[in-house]
PDB file of C-alpha atoms (C1' of nucleotides) in Angstrom:
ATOM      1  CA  UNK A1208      -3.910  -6.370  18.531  1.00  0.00           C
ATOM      2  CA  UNK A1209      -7.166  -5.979  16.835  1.00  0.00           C
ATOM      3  CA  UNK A1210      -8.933  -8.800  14.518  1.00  0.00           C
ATOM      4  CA  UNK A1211      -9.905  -7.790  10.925  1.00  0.00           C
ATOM      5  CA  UNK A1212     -12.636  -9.865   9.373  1.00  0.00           C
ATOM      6  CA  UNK A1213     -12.511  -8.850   5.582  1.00  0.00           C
ATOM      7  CA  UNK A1214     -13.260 -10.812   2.091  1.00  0.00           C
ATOM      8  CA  UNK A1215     -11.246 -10.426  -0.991  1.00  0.00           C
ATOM      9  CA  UNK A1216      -8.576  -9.293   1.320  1.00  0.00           C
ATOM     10  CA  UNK A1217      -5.379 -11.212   0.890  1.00  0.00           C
ATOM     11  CA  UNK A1218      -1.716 -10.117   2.184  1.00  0.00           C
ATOM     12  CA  UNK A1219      -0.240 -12.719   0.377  1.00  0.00           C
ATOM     13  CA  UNK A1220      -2.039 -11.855  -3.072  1.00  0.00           C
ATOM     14  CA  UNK A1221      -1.434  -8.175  -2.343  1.00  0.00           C
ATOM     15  CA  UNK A1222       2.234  -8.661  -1.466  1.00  0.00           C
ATOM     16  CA  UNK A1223       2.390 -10.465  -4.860  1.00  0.00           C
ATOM     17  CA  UNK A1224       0.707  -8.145  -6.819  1.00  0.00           C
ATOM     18  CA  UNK A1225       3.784  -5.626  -7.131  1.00  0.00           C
ATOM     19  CA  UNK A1226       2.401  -2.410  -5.849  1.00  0.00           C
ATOM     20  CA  UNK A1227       4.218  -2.464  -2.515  1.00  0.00           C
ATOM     21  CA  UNK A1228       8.163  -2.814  -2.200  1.00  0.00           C
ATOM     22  CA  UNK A1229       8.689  -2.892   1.526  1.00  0.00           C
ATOM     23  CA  UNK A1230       5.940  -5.935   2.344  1.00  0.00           C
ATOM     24  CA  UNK A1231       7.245  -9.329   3.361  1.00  0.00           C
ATOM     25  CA  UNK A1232       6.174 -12.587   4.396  1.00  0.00           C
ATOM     26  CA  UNK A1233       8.291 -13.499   7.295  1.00  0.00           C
ATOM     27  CA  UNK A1234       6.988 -16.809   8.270  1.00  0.00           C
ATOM     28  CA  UNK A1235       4.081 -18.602   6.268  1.00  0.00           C
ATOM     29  CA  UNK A1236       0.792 -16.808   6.967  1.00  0.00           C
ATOM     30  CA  UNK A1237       2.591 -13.795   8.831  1.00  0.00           C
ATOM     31  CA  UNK A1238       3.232 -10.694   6.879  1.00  0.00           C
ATOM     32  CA  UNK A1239       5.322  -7.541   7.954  1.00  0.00           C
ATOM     33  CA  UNK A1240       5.576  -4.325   5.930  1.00  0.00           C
ATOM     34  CA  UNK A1241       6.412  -0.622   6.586  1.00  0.00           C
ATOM     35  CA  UNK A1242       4.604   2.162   4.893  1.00  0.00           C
ATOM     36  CA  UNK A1243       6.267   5.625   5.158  1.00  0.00           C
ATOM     37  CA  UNK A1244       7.470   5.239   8.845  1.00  0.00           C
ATOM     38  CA  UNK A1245       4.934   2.814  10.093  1.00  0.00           C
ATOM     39  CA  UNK A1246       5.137  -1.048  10.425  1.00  0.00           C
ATOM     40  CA  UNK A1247       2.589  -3.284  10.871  1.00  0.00           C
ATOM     41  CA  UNK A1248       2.698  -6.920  11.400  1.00  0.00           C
ATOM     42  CA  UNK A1249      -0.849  -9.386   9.965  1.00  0.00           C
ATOM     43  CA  UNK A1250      -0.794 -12.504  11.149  1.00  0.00           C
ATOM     44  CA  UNK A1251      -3.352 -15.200   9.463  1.00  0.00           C
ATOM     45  CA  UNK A1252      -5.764 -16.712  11.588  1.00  0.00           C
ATOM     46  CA  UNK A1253      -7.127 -20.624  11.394  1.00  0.00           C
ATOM     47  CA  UNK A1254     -10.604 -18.868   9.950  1.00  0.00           C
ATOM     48  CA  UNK A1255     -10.706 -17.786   6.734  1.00  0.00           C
ATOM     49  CA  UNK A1256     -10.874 -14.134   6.136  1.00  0.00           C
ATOM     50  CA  UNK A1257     -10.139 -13.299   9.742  1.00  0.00           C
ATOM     51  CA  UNK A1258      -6.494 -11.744  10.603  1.00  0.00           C
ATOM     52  CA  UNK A1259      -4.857 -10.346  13.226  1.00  0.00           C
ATOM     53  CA  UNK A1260      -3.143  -6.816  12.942  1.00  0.00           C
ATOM     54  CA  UNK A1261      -0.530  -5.986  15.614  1.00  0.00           C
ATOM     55  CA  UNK A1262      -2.128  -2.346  15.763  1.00  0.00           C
ATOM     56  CA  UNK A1263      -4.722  -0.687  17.892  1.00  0.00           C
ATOM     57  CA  UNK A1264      -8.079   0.190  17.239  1.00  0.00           C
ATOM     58  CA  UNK A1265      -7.881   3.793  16.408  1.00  0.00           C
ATOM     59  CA  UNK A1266      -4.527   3.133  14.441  1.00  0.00           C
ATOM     60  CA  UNK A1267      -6.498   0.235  12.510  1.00  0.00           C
ATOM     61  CA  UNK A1268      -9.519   3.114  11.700  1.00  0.00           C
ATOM     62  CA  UNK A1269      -7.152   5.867  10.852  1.00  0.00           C
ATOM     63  CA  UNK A1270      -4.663   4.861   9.075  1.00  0.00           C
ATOM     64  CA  UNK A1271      -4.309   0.919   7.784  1.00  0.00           C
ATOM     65  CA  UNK A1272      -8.352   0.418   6.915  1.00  0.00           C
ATOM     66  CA  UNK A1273      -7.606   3.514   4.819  1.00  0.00           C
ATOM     67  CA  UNK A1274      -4.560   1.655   3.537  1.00  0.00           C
ATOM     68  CA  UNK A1275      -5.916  -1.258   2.823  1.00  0.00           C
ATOM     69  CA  UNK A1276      -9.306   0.528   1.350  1.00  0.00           C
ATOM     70  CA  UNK A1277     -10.810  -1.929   3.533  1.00  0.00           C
ATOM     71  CA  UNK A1278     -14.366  -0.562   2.730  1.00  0.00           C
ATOM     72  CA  UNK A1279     -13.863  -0.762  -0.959  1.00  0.00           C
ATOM     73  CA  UNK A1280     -16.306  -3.085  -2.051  1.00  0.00           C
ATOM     74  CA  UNK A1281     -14.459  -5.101  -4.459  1.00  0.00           C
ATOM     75  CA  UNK A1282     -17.016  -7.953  -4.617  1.00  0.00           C
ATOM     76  CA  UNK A1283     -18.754  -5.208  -6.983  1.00  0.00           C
ATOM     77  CA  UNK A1284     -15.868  -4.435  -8.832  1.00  0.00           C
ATOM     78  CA  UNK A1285     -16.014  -8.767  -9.530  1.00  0.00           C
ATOM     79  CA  UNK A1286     -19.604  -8.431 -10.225  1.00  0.00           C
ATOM     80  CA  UNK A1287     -19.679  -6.173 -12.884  1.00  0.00           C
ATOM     81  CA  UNK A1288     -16.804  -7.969 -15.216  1.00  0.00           C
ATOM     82  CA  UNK A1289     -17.997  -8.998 -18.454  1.00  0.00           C
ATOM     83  CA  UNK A1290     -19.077 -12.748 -18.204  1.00  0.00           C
ATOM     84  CA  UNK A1291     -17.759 -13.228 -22.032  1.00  0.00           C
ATOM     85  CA  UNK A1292     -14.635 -12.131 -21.386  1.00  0.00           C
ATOM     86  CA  UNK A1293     -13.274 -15.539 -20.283  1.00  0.00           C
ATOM     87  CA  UNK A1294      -9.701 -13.755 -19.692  1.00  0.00           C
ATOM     88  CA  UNK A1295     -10.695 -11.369 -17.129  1.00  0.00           C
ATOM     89  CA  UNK A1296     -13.169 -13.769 -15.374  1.00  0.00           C
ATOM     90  CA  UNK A1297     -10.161 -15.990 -14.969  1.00  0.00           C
ATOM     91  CA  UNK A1298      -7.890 -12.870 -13.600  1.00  0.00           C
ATOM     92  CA  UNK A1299     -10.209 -11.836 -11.179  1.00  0.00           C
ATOM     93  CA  UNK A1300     -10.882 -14.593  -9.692  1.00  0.00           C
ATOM     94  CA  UNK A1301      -7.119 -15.749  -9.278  1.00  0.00           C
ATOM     95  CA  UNK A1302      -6.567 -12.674  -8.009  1.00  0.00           C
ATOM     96  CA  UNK A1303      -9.496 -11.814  -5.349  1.00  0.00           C
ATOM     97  CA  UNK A1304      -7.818 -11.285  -2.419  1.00  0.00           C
ATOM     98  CA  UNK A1305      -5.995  -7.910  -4.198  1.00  0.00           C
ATOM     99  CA  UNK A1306      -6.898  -4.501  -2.875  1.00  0.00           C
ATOM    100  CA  UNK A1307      -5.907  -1.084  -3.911  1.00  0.00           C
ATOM    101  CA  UNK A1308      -3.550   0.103  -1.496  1.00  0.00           C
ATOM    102  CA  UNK A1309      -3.431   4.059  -0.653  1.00  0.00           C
ATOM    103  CA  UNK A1310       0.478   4.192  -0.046  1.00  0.00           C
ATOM    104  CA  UNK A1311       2.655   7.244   0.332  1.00  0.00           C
ATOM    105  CA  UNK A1312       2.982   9.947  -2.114  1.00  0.00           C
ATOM    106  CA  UNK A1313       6.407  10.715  -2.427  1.00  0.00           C
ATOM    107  CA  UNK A1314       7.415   6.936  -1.939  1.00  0.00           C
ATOM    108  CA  UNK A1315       5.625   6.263  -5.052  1.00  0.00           C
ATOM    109  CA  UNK A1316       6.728   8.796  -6.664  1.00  0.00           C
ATOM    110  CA  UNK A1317      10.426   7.710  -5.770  1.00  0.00           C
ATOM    111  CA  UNK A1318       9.779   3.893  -5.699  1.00  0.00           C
ATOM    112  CA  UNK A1319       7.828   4.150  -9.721  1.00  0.00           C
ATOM    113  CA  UNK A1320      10.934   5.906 -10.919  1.00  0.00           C
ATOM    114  CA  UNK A1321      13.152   3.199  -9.538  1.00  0.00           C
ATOM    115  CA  UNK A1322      10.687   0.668 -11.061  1.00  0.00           C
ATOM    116  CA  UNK A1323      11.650   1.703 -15.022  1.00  0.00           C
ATOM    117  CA  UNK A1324      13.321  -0.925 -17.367  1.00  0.00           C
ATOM    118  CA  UNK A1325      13.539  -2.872 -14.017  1.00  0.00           C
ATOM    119  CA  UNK A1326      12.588  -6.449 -12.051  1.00  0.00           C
ATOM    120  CA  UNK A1327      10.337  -6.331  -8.874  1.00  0.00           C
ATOM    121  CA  UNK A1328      12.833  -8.238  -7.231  1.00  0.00           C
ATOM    122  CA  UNK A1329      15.713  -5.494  -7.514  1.00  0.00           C
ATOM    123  CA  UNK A1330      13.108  -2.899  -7.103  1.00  0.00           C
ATOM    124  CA  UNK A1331      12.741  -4.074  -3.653  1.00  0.00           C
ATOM    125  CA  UNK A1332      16.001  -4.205  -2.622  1.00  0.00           C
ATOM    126  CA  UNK A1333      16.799  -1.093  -3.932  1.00  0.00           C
ATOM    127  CA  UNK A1334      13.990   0.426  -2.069  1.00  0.00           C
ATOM    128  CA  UNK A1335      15.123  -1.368   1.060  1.00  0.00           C
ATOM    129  CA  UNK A1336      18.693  -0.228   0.861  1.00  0.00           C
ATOM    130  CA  UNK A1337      17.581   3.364   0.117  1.00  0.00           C
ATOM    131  CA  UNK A1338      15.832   3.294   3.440  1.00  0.00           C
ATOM    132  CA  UNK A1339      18.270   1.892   5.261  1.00  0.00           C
ATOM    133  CA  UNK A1340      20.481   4.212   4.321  1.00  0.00           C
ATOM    134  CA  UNK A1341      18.678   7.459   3.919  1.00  0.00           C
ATOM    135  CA  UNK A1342      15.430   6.839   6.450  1.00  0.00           C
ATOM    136  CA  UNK A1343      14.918   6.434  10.007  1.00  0.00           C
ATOM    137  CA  UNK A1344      15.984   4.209  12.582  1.00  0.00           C
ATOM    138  CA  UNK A1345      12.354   3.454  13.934  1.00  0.00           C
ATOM    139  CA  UNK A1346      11.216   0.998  16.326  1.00  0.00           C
ATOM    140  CA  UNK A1347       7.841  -0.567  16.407  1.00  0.00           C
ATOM    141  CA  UNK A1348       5.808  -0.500  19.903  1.00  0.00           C
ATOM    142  CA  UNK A1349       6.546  -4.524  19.749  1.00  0.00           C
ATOM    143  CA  UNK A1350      10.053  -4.038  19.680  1.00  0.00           C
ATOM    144  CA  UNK A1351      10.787  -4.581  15.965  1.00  0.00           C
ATOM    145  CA  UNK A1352      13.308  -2.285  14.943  1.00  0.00           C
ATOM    146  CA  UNK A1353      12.840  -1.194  11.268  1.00  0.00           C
ATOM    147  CA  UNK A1354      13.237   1.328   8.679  1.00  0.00           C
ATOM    148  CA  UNK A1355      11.479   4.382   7.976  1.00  0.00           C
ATOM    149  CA  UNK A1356      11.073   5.793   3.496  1.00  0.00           C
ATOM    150  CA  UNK A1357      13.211   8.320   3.423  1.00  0.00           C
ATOM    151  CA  UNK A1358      11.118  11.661   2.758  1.00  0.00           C
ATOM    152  CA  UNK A1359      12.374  14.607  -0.030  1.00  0.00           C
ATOM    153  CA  UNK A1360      14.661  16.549   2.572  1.00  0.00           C
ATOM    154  CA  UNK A1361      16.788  12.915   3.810  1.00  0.00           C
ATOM    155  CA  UNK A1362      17.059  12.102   0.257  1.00  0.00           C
ATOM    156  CA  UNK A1363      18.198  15.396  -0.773  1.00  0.00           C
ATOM    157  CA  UNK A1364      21.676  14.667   1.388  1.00  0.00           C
ATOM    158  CA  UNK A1365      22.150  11.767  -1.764  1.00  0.00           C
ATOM    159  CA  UNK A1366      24.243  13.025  -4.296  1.00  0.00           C
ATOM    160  CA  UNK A1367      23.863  11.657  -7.903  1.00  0.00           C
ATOM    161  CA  UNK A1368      27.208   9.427  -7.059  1.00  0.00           C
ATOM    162  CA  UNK A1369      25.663   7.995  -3.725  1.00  0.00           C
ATOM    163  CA  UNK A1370      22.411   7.138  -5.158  1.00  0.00           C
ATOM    164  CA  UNK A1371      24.772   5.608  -7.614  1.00  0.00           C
ATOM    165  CA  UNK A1372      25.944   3.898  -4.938  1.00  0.00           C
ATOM    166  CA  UNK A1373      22.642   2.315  -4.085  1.00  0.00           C
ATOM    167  CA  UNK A1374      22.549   0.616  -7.504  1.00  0.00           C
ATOM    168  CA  UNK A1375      19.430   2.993  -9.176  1.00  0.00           C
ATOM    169  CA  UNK A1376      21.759   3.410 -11.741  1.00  0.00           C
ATOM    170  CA  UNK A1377      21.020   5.962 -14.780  1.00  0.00           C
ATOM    171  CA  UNK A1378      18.010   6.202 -12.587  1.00  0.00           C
ATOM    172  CA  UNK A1379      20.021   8.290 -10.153  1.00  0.00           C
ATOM    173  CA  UNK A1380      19.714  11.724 -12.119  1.00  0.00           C
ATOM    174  CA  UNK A1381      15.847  11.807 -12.389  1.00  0.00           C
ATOM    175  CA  UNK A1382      15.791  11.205  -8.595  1.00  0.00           C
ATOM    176  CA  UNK A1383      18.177  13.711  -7.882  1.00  0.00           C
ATOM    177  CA  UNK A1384      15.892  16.370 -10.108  1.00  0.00           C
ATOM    178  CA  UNK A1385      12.300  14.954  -8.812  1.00  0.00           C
ATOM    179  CA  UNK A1386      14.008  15.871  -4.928  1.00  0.00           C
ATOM    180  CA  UNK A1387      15.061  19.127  -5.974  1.00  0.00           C
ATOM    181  CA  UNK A1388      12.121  19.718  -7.757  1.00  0.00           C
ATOM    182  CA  UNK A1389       9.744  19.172  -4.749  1.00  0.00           C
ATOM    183  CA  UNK A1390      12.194  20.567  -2.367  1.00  0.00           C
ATOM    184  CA  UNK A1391      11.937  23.631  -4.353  1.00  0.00           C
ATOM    185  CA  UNK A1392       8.478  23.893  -4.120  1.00  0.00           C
ATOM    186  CA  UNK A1393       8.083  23.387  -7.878  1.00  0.00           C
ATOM    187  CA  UNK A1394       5.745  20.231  -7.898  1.00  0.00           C
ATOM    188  CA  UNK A1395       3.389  20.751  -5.048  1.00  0.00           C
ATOM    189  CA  UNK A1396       2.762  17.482  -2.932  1.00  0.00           C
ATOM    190  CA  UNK A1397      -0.233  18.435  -0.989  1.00  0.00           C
ATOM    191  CA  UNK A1398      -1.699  20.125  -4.403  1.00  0.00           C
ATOM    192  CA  UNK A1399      -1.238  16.898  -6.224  1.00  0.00           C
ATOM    193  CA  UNK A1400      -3.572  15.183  -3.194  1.00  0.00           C
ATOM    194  CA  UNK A1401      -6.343  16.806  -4.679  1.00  0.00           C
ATOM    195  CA  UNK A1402      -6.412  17.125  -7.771  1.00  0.00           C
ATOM    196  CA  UNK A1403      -8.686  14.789 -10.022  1.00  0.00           C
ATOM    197  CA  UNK A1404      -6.720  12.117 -12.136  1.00  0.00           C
ATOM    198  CA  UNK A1405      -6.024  13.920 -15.480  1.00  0.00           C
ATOM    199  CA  UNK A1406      -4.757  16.946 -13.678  1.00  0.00           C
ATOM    200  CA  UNK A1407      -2.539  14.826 -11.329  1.00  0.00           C
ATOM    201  CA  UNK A1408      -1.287  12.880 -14.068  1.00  0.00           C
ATOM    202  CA  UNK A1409      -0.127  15.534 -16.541  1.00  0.00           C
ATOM    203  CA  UNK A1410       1.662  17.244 -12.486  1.00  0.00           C
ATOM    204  CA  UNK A1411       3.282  14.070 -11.814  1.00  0.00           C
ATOM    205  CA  UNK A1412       4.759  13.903 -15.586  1.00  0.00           C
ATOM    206  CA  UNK A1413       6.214  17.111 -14.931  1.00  0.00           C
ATOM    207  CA  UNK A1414       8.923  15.679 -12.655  1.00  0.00           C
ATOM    208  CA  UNK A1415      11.836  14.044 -14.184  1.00  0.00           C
ATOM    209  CA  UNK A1416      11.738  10.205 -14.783  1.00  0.00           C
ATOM    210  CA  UNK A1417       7.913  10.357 -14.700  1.00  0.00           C
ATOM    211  CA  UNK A1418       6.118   9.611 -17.810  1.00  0.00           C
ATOM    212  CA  UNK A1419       2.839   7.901 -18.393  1.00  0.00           C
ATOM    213  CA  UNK A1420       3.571   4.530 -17.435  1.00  0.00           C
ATOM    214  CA  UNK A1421       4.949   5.631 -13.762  1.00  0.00           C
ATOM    215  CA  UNK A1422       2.688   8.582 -13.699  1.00  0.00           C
ATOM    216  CA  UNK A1423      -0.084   6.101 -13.844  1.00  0.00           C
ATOM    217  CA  UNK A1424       0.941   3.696 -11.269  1.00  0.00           C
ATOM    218  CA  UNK A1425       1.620   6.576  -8.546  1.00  0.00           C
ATOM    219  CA  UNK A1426      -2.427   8.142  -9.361  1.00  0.00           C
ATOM    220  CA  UNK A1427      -3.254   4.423  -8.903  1.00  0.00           C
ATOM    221  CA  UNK A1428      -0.865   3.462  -5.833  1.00  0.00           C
ATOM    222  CA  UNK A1429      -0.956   6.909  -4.222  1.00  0.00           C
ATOM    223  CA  UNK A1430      -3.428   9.062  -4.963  1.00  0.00           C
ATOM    224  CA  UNK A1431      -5.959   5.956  -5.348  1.00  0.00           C
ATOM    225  CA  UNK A1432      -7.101   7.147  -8.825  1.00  0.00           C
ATOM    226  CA  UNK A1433      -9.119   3.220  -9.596  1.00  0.00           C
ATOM    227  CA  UNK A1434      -9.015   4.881 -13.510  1.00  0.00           C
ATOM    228  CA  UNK A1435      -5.688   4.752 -13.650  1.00  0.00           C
ATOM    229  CA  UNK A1436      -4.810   2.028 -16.276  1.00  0.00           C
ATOM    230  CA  UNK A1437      -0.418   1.274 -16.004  1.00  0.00           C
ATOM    231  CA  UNK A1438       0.905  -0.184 -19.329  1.00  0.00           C
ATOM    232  CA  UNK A1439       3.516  -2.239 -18.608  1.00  0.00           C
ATOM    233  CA  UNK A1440       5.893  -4.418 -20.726  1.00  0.00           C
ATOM    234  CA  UNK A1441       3.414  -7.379 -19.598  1.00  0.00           C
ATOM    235  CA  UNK A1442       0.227  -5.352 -20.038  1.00  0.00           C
ATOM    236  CA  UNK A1443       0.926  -4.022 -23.377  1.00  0.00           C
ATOM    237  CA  UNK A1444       1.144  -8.038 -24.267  1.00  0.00           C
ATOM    238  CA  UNK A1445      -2.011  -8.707 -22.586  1.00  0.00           C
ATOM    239  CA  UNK A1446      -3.833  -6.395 -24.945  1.00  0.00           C
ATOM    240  CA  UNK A1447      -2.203  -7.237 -27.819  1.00  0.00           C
ATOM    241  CA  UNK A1448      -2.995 -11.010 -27.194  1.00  0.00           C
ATOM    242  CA  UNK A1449      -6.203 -10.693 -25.429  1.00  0.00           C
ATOM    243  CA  UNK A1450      -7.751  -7.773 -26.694  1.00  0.00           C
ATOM    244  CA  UNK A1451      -6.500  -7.079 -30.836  1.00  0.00           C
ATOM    245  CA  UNK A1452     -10.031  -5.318 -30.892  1.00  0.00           C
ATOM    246  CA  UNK A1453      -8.845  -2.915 -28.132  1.00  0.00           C
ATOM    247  CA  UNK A1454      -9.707  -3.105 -24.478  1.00  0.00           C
ATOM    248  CA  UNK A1455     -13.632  -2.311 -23.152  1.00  0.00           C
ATOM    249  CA  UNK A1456     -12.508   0.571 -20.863  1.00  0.00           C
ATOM    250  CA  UNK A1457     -15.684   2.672 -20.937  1.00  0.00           C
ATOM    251  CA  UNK A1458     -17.363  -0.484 -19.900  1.00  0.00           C
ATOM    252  CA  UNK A1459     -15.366  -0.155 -16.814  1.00  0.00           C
ATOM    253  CA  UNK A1460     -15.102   3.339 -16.755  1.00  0.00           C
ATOM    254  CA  UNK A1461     -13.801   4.749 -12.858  1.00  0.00           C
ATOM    255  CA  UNK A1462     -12.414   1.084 -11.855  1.00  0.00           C
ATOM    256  CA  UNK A1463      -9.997   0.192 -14.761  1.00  0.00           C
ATOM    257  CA  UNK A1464      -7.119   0.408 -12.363  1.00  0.00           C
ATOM    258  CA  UNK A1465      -8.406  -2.740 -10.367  1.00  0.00           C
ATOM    259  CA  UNK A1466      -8.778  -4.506 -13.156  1.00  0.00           C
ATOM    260  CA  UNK A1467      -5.378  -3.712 -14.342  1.00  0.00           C
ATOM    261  CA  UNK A1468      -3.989  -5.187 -11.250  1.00  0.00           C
ATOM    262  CA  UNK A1469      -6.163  -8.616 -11.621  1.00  0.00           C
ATOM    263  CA  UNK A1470      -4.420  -8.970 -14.905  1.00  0.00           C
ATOM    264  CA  UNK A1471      -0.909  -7.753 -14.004  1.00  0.00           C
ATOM    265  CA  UNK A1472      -0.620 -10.207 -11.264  1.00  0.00           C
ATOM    266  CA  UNK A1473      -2.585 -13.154 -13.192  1.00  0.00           C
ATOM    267  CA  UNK A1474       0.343 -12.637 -15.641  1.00  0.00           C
ATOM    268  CA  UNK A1475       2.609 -12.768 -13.467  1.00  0.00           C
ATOM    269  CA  UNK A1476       1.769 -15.295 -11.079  1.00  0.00           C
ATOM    270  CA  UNK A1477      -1.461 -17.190 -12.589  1.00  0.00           C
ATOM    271  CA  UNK A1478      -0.756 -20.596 -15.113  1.00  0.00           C
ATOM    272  CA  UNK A1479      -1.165 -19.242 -18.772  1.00  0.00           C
TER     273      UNK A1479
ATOM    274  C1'  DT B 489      26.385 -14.008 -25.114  1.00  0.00           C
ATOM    275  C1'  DC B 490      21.927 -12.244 -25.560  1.00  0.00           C
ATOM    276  C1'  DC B 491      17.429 -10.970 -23.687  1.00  0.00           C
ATOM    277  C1'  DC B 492      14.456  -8.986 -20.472  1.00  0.00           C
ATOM    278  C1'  DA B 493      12.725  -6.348 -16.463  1.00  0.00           C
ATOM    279  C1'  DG B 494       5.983  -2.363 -13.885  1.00  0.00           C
ATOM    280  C1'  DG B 495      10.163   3.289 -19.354  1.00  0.00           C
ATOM    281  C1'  DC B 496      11.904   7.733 -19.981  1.00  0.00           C
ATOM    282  C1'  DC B 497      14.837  11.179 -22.133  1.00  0.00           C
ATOM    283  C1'  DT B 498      17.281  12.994 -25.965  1.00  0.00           C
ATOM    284  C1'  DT B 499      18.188  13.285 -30.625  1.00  0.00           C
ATOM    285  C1'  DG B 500      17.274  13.465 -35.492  1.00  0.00           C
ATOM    286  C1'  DC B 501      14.044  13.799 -39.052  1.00  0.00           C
TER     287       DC B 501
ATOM    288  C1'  DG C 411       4.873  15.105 -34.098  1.00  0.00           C
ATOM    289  C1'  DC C 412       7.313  10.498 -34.025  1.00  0.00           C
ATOM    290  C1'  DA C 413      10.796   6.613 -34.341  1.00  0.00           C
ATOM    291  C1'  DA C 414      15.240   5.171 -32.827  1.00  0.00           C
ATOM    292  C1'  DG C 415      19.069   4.807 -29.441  1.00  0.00           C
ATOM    293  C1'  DG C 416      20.921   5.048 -25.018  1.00  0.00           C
ATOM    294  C1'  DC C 417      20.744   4.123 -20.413  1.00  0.00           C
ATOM    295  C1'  DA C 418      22.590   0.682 -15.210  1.00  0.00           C
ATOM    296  C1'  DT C 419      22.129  -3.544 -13.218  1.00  0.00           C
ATOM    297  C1'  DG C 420      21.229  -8.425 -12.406  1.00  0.00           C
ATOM    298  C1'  DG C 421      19.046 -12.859 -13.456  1.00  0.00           C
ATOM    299  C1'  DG C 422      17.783 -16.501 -16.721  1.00  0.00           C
TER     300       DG C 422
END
DNA sequence: TCCCAGGCCTTGC
DNA sequence: GCAAGGCATGGG
């Protein structure tokens, strides 16, 4: 058990914000989630910013600070927001305690195709089932018995009809391709790790079901590309609303994809 | 019954 | 190159 003493850090907010499927709250102010084929468990404390993490030390350093991008300083990311733009002052400040996770790879790539023409609700239980069906039995070193994202090879024992079968729909087919595409050694995972943003984005649109939209929120939810910019259903009504003159990107040039996650869950969650 | 949800692919021009 | 349909499923 180690204690984390963070600002703008907020499971609840980050849970919320719709860029991680297999987070829950369990119990008010205790939070479980499973990332690839880890689990963690944060606990809120009576001080603010202070949680617990059921993890170890070196387990905090190496892999969920990382996760969390616990040293991103997002109280400069605040600071340098237009104070005219009443709208995004507003967003970012609803939505403080989001962070920028660095998830999996491949269960963004998988979990964004899923996402298309689709609610966040269903999303996550069609993430859920997928794991339980296709991932590891795994259990946590406090007992909790969970289960692990099923990588390229488990998923590649799915046939279109099964994943079918898991309610992804006419989704099935690009997941089906995408698996035998990186199976196949035709999109290269550990390539697409470093390369910059435009080069990972046009990679990623090379698999099928990918396009701009979902190619976007993998460089943003993966690959932790902050100039990644998603345009949603909701965010392509933000602009039009908010900004008819056209959003300031090059004002925020290298952190637009924080930004877009301020507004995405104000919209979604904040009072209009 | 219709509309919408973190869109993309295929077709037709 | 671009606009228009089609696509699974579930909730309001």
């Amino acid at each position: 058990m180690v204690t984390v003493t963070k600002e703008h850090f907020s499971p609840g907010q980050i849970l919320a914000s719709g860029q991680c499927f297999r987070m829950e709250e369990v119990k008010e102010g205790i939070w479980e989630l499973v990332a690839g084929d880890r689990y963690l468990k944060i606990e809120e404390t009576e001080e603010e910013h202070v949680f617990r993490f059921h993890c170890g030390e070196e387990e905090l350093r190496d892999f969920w600070a990382p996760y969390f991008d616990l040293e991103g300083d997002y109280g400069a990311y605040k600071k340098r927001i237009d104070p005219a733009d009443a709208y995004l002052v507003r967003a970012a400040d609803f939505g403080r305690g989001i962070r920028i996770l660095k998830q999996d790879l491949w269960e963004m790539i998988v979990t964004f195709i899923i996402s298309q023409q689709n609610n966040i609700r269903r999303i996550r239980r069609i993430v859920q089932l997928l794991s339980e069906t296709y991932g590891k039995k795994c259990v946590s070193g406090e007992g909790k018995v969970y289960d692990s994202f099923p990588g390229p090879g488990e998923l590649a024992r799915a046939t279109e009809a099964d994943l079918r079968a898991c309610n992804l729909g006419y989704r099935s087919r690009y997941i089906r391709k995408t698996v035998e595409m990186v199976l196949g050694g035709e999109v290269d995972l550990k390539a697409l790790e470093g390369m910059d943003y435009p080069a990972a984005r046009a990679e990623l649109m090379r698999l099928s079901g990918v396009g701009g939209k979902v190619a976007d929120c993998i460089c943003l939810f993966a690959l932790h590309h902050l100039e990644a910019f998603p345009v949603d259903t909701h965010i392509k009504k933000v602009l039009d609303e908010q900004y008819p003159e056209g959003f300031p990107f090059e004002r925020y040039a290298g952190f637009q994809g924080v930004l877009q996650q301020y507004i995405f869950y104000y919209v979604l969650h904040g009072r209009p």
